[in-house]
mmCIF file of C-alpha atoms in Angstrom:
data_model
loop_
_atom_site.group_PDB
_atom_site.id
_atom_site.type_symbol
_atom_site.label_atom_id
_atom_site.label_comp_id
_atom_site.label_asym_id
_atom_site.label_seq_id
_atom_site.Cartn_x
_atom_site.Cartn_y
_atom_site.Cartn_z
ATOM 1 C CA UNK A 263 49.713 110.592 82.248
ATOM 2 C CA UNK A 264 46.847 109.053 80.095
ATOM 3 C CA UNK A 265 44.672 107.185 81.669
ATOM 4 C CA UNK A 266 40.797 105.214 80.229
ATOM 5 C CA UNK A 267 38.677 104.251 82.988
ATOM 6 C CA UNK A 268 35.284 101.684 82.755
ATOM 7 C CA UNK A 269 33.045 102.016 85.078
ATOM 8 C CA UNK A 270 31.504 98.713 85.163
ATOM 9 C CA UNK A 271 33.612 95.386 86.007
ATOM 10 C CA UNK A 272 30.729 93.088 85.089
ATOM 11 C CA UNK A 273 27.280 93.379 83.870
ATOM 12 C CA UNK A 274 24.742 91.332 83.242
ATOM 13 C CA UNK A 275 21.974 91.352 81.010
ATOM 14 C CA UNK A 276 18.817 89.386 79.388
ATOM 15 C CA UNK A 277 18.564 88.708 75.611
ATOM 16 C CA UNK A 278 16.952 92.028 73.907
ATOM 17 C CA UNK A 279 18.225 94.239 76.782
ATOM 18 C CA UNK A 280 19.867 97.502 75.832
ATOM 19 C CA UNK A 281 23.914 98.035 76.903
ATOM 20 C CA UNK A 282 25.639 101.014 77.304
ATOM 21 C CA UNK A 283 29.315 100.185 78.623
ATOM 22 C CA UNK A 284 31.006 103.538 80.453
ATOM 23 C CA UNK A 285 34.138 104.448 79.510
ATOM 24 C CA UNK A 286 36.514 107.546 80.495
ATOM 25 C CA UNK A 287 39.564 108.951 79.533
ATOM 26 C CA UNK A 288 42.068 111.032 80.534
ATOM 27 C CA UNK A 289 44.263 113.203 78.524
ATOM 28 C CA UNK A 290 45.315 116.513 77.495
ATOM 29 C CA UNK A 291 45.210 116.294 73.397
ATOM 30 C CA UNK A 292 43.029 114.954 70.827
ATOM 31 C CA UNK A 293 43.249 111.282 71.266
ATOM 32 C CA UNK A 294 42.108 108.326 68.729
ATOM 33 C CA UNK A 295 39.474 105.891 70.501
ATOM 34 C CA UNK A 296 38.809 103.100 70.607
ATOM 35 C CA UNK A 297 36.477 99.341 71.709
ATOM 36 C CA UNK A 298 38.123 96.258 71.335
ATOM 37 C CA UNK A 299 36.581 92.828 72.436
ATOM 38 C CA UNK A 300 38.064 90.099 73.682
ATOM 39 C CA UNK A 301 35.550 86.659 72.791
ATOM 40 C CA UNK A 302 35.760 83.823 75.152
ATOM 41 C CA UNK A 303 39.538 81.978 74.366
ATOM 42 C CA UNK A 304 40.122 84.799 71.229
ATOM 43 C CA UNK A 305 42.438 87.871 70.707
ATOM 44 C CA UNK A 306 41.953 90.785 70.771
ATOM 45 C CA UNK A 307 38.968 92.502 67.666
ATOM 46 C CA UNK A 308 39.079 95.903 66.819
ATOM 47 C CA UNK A 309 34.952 96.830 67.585
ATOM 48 C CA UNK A 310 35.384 100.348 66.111
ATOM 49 C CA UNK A 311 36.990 103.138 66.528
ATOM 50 C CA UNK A 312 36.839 107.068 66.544
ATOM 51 C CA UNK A 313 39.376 109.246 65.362
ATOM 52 C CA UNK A 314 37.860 112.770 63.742
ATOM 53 C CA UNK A 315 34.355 113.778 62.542
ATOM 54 C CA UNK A 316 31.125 112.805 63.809
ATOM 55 C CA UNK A 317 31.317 111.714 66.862
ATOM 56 C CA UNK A 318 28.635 108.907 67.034
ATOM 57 C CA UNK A 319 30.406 106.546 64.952
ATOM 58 C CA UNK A 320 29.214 102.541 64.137
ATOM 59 C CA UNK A 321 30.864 99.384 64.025
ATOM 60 C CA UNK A 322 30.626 95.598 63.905
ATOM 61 C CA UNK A 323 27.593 94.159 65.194
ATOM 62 C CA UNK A 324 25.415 96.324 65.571
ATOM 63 C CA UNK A 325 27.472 98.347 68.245
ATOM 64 C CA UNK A 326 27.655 101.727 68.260
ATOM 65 C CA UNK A 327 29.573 104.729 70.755
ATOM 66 C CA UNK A 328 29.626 108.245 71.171
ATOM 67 C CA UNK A 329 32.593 110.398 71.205
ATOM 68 C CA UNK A 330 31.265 113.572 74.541
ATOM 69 C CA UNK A 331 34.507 115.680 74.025
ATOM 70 C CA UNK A 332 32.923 117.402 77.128
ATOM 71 C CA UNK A 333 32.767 114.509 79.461
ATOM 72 C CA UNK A 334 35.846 113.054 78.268
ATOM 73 C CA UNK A 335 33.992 109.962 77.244
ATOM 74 C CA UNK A 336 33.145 107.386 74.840
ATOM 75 C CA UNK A 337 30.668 105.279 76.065
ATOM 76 C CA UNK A 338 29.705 101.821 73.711
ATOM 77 C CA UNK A 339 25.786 101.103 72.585
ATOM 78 C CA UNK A 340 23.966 98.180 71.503
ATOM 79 C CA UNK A 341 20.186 98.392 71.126
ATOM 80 C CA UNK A 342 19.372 94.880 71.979
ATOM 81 C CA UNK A 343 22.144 92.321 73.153
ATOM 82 C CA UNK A 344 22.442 88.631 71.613
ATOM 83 C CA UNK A 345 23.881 85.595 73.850
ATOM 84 C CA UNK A 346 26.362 85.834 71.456
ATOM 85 C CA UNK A 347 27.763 88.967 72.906
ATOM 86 C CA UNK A 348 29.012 87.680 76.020
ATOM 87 C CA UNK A 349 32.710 88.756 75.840
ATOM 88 C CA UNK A 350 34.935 91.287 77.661
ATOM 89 C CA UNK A 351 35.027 94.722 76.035
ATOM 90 C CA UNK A 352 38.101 96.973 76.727
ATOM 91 C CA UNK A 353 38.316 100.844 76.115
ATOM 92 C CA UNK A 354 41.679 102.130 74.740
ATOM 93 C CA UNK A 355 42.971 105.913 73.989
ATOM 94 C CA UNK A 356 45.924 107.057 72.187
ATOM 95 C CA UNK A 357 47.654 109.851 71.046
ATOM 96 C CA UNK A 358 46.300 111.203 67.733
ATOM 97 C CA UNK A 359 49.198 110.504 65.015
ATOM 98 C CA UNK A 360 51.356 107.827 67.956
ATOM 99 C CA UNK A 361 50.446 104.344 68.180
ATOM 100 C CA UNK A 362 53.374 104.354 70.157
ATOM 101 C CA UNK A 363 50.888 103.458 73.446
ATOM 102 C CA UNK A 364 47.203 102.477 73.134
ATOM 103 C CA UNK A 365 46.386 102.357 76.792
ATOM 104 C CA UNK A 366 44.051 100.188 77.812
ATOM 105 C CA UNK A 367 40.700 100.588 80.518
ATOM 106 C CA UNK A 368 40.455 97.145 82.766
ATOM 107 C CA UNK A 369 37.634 95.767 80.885
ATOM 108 C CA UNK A 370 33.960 95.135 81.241
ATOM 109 C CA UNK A 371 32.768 91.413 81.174
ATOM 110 C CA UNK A 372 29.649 91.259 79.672
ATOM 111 C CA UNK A 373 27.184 88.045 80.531
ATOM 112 C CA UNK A 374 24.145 87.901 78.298
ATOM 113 C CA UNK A 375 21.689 85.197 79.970
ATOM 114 C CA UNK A 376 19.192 83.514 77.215
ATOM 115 C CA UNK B 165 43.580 90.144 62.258
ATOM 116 C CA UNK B 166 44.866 86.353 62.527
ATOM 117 C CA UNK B 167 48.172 87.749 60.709
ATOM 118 C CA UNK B 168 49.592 88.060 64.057
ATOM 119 C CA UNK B 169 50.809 84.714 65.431
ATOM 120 C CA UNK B 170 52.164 84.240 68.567
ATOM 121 C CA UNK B 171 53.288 80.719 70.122
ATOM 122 C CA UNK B 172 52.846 78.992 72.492
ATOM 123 C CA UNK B 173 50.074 79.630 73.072
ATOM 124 C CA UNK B 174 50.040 78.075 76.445
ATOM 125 C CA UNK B 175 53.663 77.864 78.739
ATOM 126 C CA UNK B 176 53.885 75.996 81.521
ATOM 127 C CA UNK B 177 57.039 76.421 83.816
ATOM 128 C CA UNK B 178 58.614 75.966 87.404
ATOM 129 C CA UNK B 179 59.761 78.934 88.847
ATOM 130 C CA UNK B 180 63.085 79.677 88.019
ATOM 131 C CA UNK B 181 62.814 78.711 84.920
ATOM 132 C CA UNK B 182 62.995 81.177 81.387
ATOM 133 C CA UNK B 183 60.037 82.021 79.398
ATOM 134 C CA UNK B 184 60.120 82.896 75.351
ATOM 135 C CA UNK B 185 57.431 84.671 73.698
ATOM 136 C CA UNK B 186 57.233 84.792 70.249
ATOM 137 C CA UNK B 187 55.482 86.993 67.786
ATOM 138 C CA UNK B 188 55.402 87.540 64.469
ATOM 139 C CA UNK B 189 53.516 90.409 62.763
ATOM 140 C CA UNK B 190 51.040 90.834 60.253
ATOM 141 C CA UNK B 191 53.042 91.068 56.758
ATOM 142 C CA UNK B 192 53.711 93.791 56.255
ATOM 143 C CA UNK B 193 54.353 95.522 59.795
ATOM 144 C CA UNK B 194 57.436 96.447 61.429
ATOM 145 C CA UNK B 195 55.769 98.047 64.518
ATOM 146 C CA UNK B 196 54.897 95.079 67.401
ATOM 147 C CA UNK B 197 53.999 95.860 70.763
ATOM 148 C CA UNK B 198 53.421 93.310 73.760
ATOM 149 C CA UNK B 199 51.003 93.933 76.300
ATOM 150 C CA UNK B 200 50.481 91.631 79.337
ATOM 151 C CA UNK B 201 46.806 90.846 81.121
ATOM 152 C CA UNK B 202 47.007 90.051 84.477
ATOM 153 C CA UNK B 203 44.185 87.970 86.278
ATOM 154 C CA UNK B 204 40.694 90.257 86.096
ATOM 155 C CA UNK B 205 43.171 93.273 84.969
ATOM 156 C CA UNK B 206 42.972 95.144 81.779
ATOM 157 C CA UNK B 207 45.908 94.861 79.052
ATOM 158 C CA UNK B 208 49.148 96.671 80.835
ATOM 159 C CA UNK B 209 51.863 97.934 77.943
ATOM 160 C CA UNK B 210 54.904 96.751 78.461
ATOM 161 C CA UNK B 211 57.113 97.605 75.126
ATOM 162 C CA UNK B 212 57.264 98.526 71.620
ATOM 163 C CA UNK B 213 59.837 97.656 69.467
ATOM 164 C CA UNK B 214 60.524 98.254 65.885
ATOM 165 C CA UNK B 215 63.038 95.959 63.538
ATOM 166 C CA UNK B 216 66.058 95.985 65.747
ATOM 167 C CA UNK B 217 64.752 98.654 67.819
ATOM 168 C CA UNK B 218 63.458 98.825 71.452
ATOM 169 C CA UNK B 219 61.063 102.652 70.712
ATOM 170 C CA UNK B 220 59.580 102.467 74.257
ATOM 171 C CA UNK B 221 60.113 100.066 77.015
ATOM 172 C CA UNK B 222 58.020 102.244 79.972
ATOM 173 C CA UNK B 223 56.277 99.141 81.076
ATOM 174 C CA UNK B 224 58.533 96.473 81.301
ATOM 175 C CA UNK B 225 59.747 95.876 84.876
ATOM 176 C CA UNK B 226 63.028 96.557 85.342
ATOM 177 C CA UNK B 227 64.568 92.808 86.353
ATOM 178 C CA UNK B 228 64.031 89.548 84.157
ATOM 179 C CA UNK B 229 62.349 91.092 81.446
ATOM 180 C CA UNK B 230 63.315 91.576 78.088
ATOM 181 C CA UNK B 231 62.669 91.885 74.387
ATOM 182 C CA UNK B 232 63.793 91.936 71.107
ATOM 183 C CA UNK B 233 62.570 92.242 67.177
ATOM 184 C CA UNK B 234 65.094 91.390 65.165
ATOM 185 C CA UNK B 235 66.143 91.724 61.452
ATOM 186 C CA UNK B 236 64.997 88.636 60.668
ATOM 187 C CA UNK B 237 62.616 86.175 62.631
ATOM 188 C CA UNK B 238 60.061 87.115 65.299
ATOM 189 C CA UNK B 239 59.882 89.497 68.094
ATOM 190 C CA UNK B 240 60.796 87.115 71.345
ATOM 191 C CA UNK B 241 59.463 88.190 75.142
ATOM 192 C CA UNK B 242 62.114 86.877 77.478
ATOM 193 C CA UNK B 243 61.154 86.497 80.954
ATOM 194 C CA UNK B 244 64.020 85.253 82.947
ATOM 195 C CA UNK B 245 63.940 83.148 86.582
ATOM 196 C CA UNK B 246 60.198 83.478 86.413
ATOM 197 C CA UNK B 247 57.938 83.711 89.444
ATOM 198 C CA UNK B 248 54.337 83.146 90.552
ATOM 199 C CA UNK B 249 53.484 86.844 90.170
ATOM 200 C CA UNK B 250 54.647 86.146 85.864
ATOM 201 C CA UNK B 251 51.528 84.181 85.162
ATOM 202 C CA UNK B 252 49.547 85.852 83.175
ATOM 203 C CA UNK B 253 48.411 86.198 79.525
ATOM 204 C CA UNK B 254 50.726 87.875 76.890
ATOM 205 C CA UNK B 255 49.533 89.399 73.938
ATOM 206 C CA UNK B 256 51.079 90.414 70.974
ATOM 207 C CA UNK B 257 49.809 93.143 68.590
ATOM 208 C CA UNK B 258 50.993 94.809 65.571
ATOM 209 C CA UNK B 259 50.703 97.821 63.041
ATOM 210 C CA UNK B 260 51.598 98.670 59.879
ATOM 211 C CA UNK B 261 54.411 101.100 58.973
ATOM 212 C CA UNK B 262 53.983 104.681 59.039
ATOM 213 C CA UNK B 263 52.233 105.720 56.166
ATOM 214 C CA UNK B 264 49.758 108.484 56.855
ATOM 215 C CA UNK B 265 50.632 108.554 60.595
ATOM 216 C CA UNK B 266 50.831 106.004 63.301
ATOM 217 C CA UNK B 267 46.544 105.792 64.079
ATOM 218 C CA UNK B 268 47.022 103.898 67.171
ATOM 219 C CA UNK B 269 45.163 100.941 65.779
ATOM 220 C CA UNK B 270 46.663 97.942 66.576
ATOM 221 C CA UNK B 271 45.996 93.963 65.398
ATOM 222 C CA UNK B 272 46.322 91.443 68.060
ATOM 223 C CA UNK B 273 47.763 88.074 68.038
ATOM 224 C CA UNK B 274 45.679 85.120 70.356
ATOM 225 C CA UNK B 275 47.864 85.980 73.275
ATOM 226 C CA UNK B 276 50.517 83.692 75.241
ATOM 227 C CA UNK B 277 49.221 81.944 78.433
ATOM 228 C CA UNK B 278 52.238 81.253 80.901
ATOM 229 C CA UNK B 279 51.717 79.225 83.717
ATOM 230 C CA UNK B 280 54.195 79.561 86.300
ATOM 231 C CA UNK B 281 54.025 76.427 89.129
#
């Protein structure tokens, strides 16, 4: 059965502080990838996603992950963290060419302290 | 990614009581999928429906639950003589029809809060 683990329940960081956010998954096939994040009281935003190609791939905000076929991973970047980052950030697989189940990690809450 | 609208937004009921969900989908898509979020848990799939289809219903529980997506109108969650353990937040999501393969990308309404007293 798929599976996407994150390592990290909750992490906290300063303003300027670099983030890496683990993330896991578990599957036999080529899978599509993905980071959503969930803002305080909002739905659900598509942070970017991998599906073919290079594997260090860029989106919103200055975030950035890296497809490790290897390690089975897809860890998320940021440089240097803003307040405004503080949100949960969830890891999701799914079958290349099925959207028919995007499974989901747990979630990482991020806190950014000013 | 607004396109998705779900309502209420916040349910508050006694337990016992029914629960409806409703969704409606970014123009355009016929694909909707709910997912629930339980307290300090990730999103948990529960079903995916097409227009007057149920696809794949491996994560709805067995008893009280239901869904449909019919021809016309939203997709509706039913949850039936709800208890404690139904609180939780349900969310929406949709994608668009099939052209050039399902990607797995999905858009995601604001979510349903139920309360259940």
């Amino acid at each position: 059965a798929q599976s996407v683990s994150q390592h990290n329940h909750h992490v906290i960081l300063s303003e300027a502080a670099s983030l890496e956010l683990g993330c896991n998954y578990s599957y036999g096939g080529t899978v599509n990838l993905f980071w959503y994040v969930q803002y305080p009281g909002q739905h659900l935003q598509l942070l970017l996603k991998y599906f073919s190609g290079d594997p260090l791939v860029k989106g919103i905000k200055g975030f950035e992950a890296e497809f490790i076929k290897s390690k089975f991973s897809f860890n998320l970047r940021k440089p240097s963290v803003q307040w405004s980052d503080t949100a949960e950030y969830f890891c999701a697989a799914a079958p290349s060419g099925s959207a028919r189940q995007l499974t989901f990690g747990s979630g990482t809450q991020l806190t950014v302290l000013p | 990614n607004a396109g998705v609208m779900q309502n209420p937004r916040h349910l508050v009921r006694r337990r016992g009581q029914e629960a409806r969900l409703r969704c409606s989908p970014m123009k355009g898509h016929s694909h909707v999928y709910w997912y629930r979020q339980l307290p300090e848990e990730g999103l948990k799939f529960m079903v995916y429906l097409q227009k007057e289809n149920i696809i794949d219903e491996s994560g709805m529980p067995k008893e009280r639950f239901s869904a449909e997506f019919p021809k016309e109108g939203p997709s509706i969650l039913r949850i039936q003589q709800v208890v404690r353990g139904d609180s939780a937040a349900y969310f929406c999501a949709s994608s668009p029809n099939g052209a050039g393969g399902h990607t797995g990308e999905l858009f995601f309404g604001e979510g349903s809060r139920l309360t259940v007293l």
